[in-house]
Amino acid sequence: MTTVARHYVLAAGGTGGHLTPAFALASELERRGHHVALITDERGAAIPGKPDFLPAHILPAGRFGKNPLGWPKAIASVLNGRSMALRLYESFAPTAVIGFGGYPALPALLAASKAGIASVIHEQNAVLGRVNRLLAGRVNAIATAYPAIERLDGKHAPKVHLVGNPVRTAVLALRDQPFPPIPEDGLLRVLVTGGSQGARVLSEVVPDGLSMLPPALRSRLQVTQQCRPEDLEAVRERYAGHGIPAELGTYFQDMDVRLADAHLFVGRAGASTIAELTAVGRPAILVPLPIATDDHQTANARELVKAGGARAIRQPNFTAKELAKQIQVLAQHPESLANAAHAAWNCGRPDAASDLADLVESFGAAPIQDVIRVAGDARPSGRRSLVLEREGDK
């Protein structure tokens, strides 16, 4: 019996929202015996969480801002990146290129189109991003994280596949653990994060909002909050002044452990945040980032809010009084939080990485048509070269 080990290239912008699902797919493809490479920018190459087996290639990728005067330079950068990607494909011979959005994905996928290599884009948000909109007509398949995607042209519907948003293995492992019990007078653990850079509005509003809860509820609070470095001491003083125990930090490496212990999440509605909340099943109060492109965080929150797993507060309405009101509605009875947690869990798509890998594997030559790579030498061919290995040779 033989197994075919194929080559895949993943291309993603240098943010956690783009790279977290890319890393999850890379791990799944590697587990299946494939070889995977990453195209990203300098930020992406240095971001925590990249699997050790995954080599990163940095490509230039111009940003197309609102000022057209900068576009010629951006176009030149994209074309340079496309040329570099084509050279990489000549040596690596990928079966398919998978883009996760962000400008570094643009030259990588344009190169795939020029070379006749199959391509897939994955959209993490409920609104199709700029780069993915540019590429939607060129790719073989569009993988989505939500059933309804805004700004996706209806003519592309036949190649849309709902797979969900892959999450980290450590988070997915929590899915079968029950929601932590809340004794009548026991601790109520609240986790507050504001994305990779923190969010000042959370630092300003959350401590005062928690202080406005009824004394019986306030006395049970145990808070973990991510803050910007420049806000850390001010937030610490606020919690101390309110007599609320709080652990503060700019970054928590064990976020999966903290998510497992949390009874309530308060934070932004980024794609990875929503995916992790629904994978684990945690109720939330979401404050979508108002300056997010196309207001995609508001769109991200809709499915979870409609299901009863979260409440959303627009940032202009996010006051201490409103936060206290919403927490009281959720936390006044232990079963209310547990029911919301179950609703969030039901929104999860735990097979996202596996389903996306299945989709990716569906493209490319049939094994009988694959070119065998001998001693690392890819023979020239109009089809993508793949590695044919006997079981046990690896």
Tab-separated table of C-alpha atoms in Angstrom, residues 36-245:
chain	number	residue	atom	x	y	z
A	36	VAL	CA	3.594	22.374	4.297
A	37	ALA	CA	5.238	25.784	3.873
A	38	LEU	CA	4.068	29.227	4.967
A	39	ILE	CA	4.142	32.536	3.100
A	40	THR	CA	3.689	35.593	5.302
A	41	ASP	CA	5.295	38.908	6.248
A	42	GLU	CA	7.920	39.692	8.887
A	43	ARG	CA	5.321	39.957	11.648
A	44	GLY	CA	3.852	36.597	10.730
A	45	ALA	CA	7.234	34.871	10.693
A	46	ALA	CA	7.852	35.980	14.286
A	47	ILE	CA	4.368	35.445	15.742
A	48	PRO	CA	4.100	32.963	18.659
A	49	GLY	CA	2.502	29.597	17.978
A	50	LYS	CA	4.052	28.742	14.616
A	51	PRO	CA	4.647	24.958	14.444
A	52	ASP	CA	8.327	23.982	14.425
A	53	PHE	CA	7.904	21.924	11.238
A	54	LEU	CA	6.515	24.878	9.270
A	55	PRO	CA	9.119	26.903	7.316
A	56	ALA	CA	8.166	30.542	6.790
A	57	HIS	CA	8.933	32.473	3.599
A	58	ILE	CA	8.668	36.271	3.778
A	59	LEU	CA	7.287	37.937	0.663
A	60	PRO	CA	6.840	41.637	-0.080
A	61	ALA	CA	3.183	42.616	-0.231
A	62	GLY	CA	2.107	46.181	-0.885
A	63	ARG	CA	-0.732	47.754	1.049
A	64	PHE	CA	-3.421	49.515	-0.944
A	65	GLY	CA	-4.457	52.460	1.212
A	66	LYS	CA	-7.006	55.159	0.500
A	67	ASN	CA	-4.440	57.404	-1.196
A	68	PRO	CA	-4.060	56.347	-4.866
A	69	LEU	CA	-0.602	57.953	-4.972
A	70	GLY	CA	0.730	54.980	-3.062
A	71	TRP	CA	-0.814	52.362	-5.340
A	72	PRO	CA	1.984	52.158	-7.969
A	73	LYS	CA	4.482	51.271	-5.237
A	74	ALA	CA	2.056	48.703	-3.803
A	75	ILE	CA	1.506	47.136	-7.235
A	76	ALA	CA	5.262	46.886	-7.799
A	77	SER	CA	5.629	45.186	-4.418
A	78	VAL	CA	2.868	42.681	-5.214
A	79	LEU	CA	4.446	41.836	-8.579
A	80	ASN	CA	7.811	41.338	-6.899
A	81	GLY	CA	6.169	39.062	-4.349
A	82	ARG	CA	4.442	37.116	-7.113
A	83	SER	CA	7.795	36.510	-8.843
A	84	MET	CA	9.330	35.288	-5.590
A	85	ALA	CA	6.358	32.976	-4.993
A	86	LEU	CA	6.699	31.514	-8.488
A	87	ARG	CA	10.346	30.666	-7.789
A	88	LEU	CA	9.313	28.990	-4.550
A	89	TYR	CA	6.665	26.946	-6.371
A	90	GLU	CA	9.247	25.738	-8.905
A	91	SER	CA	11.270	24.108	-6.133
A	92	PHE	CA	8.505	23.180	-3.671
A	93	ALA	CA	5.942	22.101	-6.302
A	94	PRO	CA	2.735	22.589	-4.297
A	95	THR	CA	-0.468	20.758	-5.125
A	96	ALA	CA	-2.456	23.746	-3.867
A	97	VAL	CA	-2.011	27.165	-2.309
A	98	ILE	CA	-4.355	28.175	0.497
A	99	GLY	CA	-4.835	31.837	1.397
A	100	PHE	CA	-6.104	33.102	4.741
A	101	GLY	CA	-6.424	36.772	3.894
A	102	GLY	CA	-4.103	39.671	4.538
A	103	TYR	CA	-1.906	41.342	1.955
A	104	PRO	CA	0.869	38.682	1.943
A	105	ALA	CA	-1.698	36.206	0.591
A	106	LEU	CA	-2.238	38.320	-2.528
A	107	PRO	CA	1.067	37.709	-4.385
A	108	ALA	CA	1.070	34.058	-3.302
A	109	LEU	CA	-2.349	33.367	-4.806
A	110	LEU	CA	-1.721	35.447	-7.916
A	111	ALA	CA	1.372	33.301	-8.480
A	112	ALA	CA	-0.704	30.143	-8.046
A	113	SER	CA	-3.166	31.388	-10.654
A	114	LYS	CA	-0.367	32.168	-13.112
A	115	ALA	CA	1.269	28.766	-12.554
A	116	GLY	CA	-2.003	26.831	-12.898
A	117	ILE	CA	-1.868	25.602	-9.305
A	118	ALA	CA	-5.132	24.916	-7.494
A	119	SER	CA	-6.022	27.539	-4.893
A	120	VAL	CA	-8.395	27.933	-1.963
A	121	ILE	CA	-9.176	30.939	0.210
A	122	HIS	CA	-10.427	30.743	3.787
A	123	GLU	CA	-12.439	33.625	5.236
A	124	GLN	CA	-12.416	33.792	9.036
A	125	ASN	CA	-14.868	36.668	9.373
A	126	ALA	CA	-18.547	37.066	8.540
A	127	VAL	CA	-17.593	39.710	5.963
A	128	LEU	CA	-15.354	38.761	3.041
A	129	GLY	CA	-12.059	40.625	3.448
A	130	ARG	CA	-10.481	42.891	0.846
A	131	VAL	CA	-7.829	40.480	-0.399
A	132	ASN	CA	-10.268	37.576	-0.487
A	133	ARG	CA	-12.725	39.722	-2.460
A	134	LEU	CA	-10.018	40.424	-5.016
A	135	LEU	CA	-9.211	36.730	-5.336
A	136	ALA	CA	-12.677	35.154	-5.091
A	137	GLY	CA	-13.108	34.934	-8.860
A	138	ARG	CA	-9.724	33.283	-9.414
A	139	VAL	CA	-9.693	30.515	-6.806
A	140	ASN	CA	-11.068	26.981	-6.976
A	141	ALA	CA	-12.879	27.099	-3.646
A	142	ILE	CA	-13.926	29.526	-0.919
A	143	ALA	CA	-14.017	28.152	2.630
A	144	THR	CA	-16.067	30.118	5.162
A	145	ALA	CA	-16.441	30.235	8.925
A	146	TYR	CA	-20.087	31.375	8.943
A	147	PRO	CA	-23.195	30.300	7.013
A	148	ALA	CA	-23.840	33.864	5.828
A	149	ILE	CA	-20.945	35.938	4.492
A	150	GLU	CA	-21.417	39.598	3.607
A	151	ARG	CA	-19.754	41.098	0.513
A	152	LEU	CA	-19.503	37.693	-1.140
A	153	ASP	CA	-20.780	37.882	-4.721
A	154	GLY	CA	-23.636	35.437	-5.275
A	155	LYS	CA	-22.058	34.184	-8.497
A	156	HIS	CA	-19.371	32.491	-6.385
A	157	ALA	CA	-21.918	30.461	-4.371
A	158	PRO	CA	-21.184	27.130	-6.162
A	159	LYS	CA	-17.631	27.082	-4.835
A	160	VAL	CA	-18.423	28.109	-1.239
A	161	HIS	CA	-17.862	25.534	1.517
A	162	LEU	CA	-18.825	26.126	5.164
A	163	VAL	CA	-16.054	24.610	7.303
A	164	GLY	CA	-15.778	26.891	10.338
A	165	ASN	CA	-12.673	28.580	11.703
A	166	PRO	CA	-9.890	26.211	12.865
A	167	VAL	CA	-8.689	26.803	16.420
A	168	ARG	CA	-5.630	25.780	18.407
A	169	THR	CA	-5.447	22.138	19.480
A	170	ALA	CA	-5.142	23.130	23.152
A	171	VAL	CA	-8.444	25.015	22.941
A	172	LEU	CA	-10.241	22.320	20.962
A	173	ALA	CA	-9.230	19.784	23.624
A	174	LEU	CA	-11.476	21.660	26.082
A	175	ARG	CA	-14.645	21.047	24.068
A	176	ASP	CA	-15.611	17.869	25.902
A	177	GLN	CA	-15.037	19.366	29.344
A	178	PRO	CA	-18.206	20.530	31.140
A	179	PHE	CA	-18.910	24.161	31.903
A	180	PRO	CA	-17.314	24.857	35.325
A	181	PRO	CA	-19.938	24.620	38.086
A	182	ILE	CA	-20.977	27.793	39.907
A	183	PRO	CA	-21.873	27.132	43.550
A	184	GLU	CA	-24.482	29.468	45.008
A	185	ASP	CA	-21.841	31.422	46.924
A	186	GLY	CA	-18.819	30.307	44.906
A	187	LEU	CA	-16.425	32.302	42.772
A	188	LEU	CA	-17.612	33.837	39.515
A	189	ARG	CA	-14.573	33.948	37.229
A	190	VAL	CA	-14.568	36.659	34.542
A	191	LEU	CA	-12.047	36.713	31.700
A	192	VAL	CA	-11.473	40.020	29.902
A	193	THR	CA	-9.363	40.388	26.757
A	194	GLY	CA	-9.178	42.990	24.017
A	195	GLY	CA	-7.409	41.309	21.141
A	196	SER	CA	-3.676	41.051	20.564
A	197	GLN	CA	-3.031	44.662	21.623
A	198	GLY	CA	-5.596	44.885	24.379
A	199	ALA	CA	-8.369	47.467	24.285
A	200	ARG	CA	-8.302	50.674	26.300
A	201	VAL	CA	-12.082	50.917	26.445
A	202	LEU	CA	-12.205	47.618	28.346
A	203	SER	CA	-9.607	48.875	30.808
A	204	GLU	CA	-11.672	52.017	31.385
A	205	VAL	CA	-15.149	50.480	31.584
A	206	VAL	CA	-14.909	46.942	32.972
A	207	PRO	CA	-13.515	47.667	36.488
A	208	ASP	CA	-16.155	50.357	37.104
A	209	GLY	CA	-18.905	48.202	35.614
A	210	LEU	CA	-18.048	45.270	37.873
A	211	SER	CA	-18.018	47.614	40.878
A	212	MET	CA	-21.669	48.521	40.162
A	213	LEU	CA	-22.892	44.946	40.605
A	214	PRO	CA	-24.927	44.127	43.732
A	215	PRO	CA	-22.615	43.485	46.726
A	216	ALA	CA	-23.535	39.788	46.927
A	217	LEU	CA	-22.475	39.271	43.304
A	218	ARG	CA	-19.488	41.633	43.407
A	219	SER	CA	-17.990	39.808	46.394
A	220	ARG	CA	-17.817	36.581	44.375
A	221	LEU	CA	-15.860	38.020	41.463
A	222	GLN	CA	-12.433	36.832	40.404
A	223	VAL	CA	-11.155	38.703	37.352
A	224	THR	CA	-8.423	37.989	34.830
A	225	GLN	CA	-7.833	40.879	32.433
A	226	GLN	CA	-5.463	41.572	29.561
A	227	CYS	CA	-4.369	45.204	29.362
A	228	ARG	CA	-2.073	47.378	27.324
A	229	PRO	CA	1.270	47.903	29.088
A	230	GLU	CA	0.607	51.625	29.512
A	231	ASP	CA	-2.792	50.920	31.138
A	232	LEU	CA	-1.699	48.187	33.530
A	233	GLU	CA	-1.075	50.215	36.709
A	234	ALA	CA	-4.164	52.404	36.300
A	235	VAL	CA	-6.370	49.320	35.933
A	236	ARG	CA	-4.695	47.703	38.930
A	237	GLU	CA	-5.501	50.779	41.022
A	238	ARG	CA	-9.118	50.759	39.875
A	239	TYR	CA	-9.672	47.161	40.888
A	240	ALA	CA	-7.898	47.718	44.209
A	241	GLY	CA	-10.071	50.754	44.875
A	242	HIS	CA	-13.202	48.672	44.217
A	243	GLY	CA	-11.955	45.772	46.352
A	244	ILE	CA	-12.213	43.324	43.441
A	245	PRO	CA	-9.437	40.703	43.143
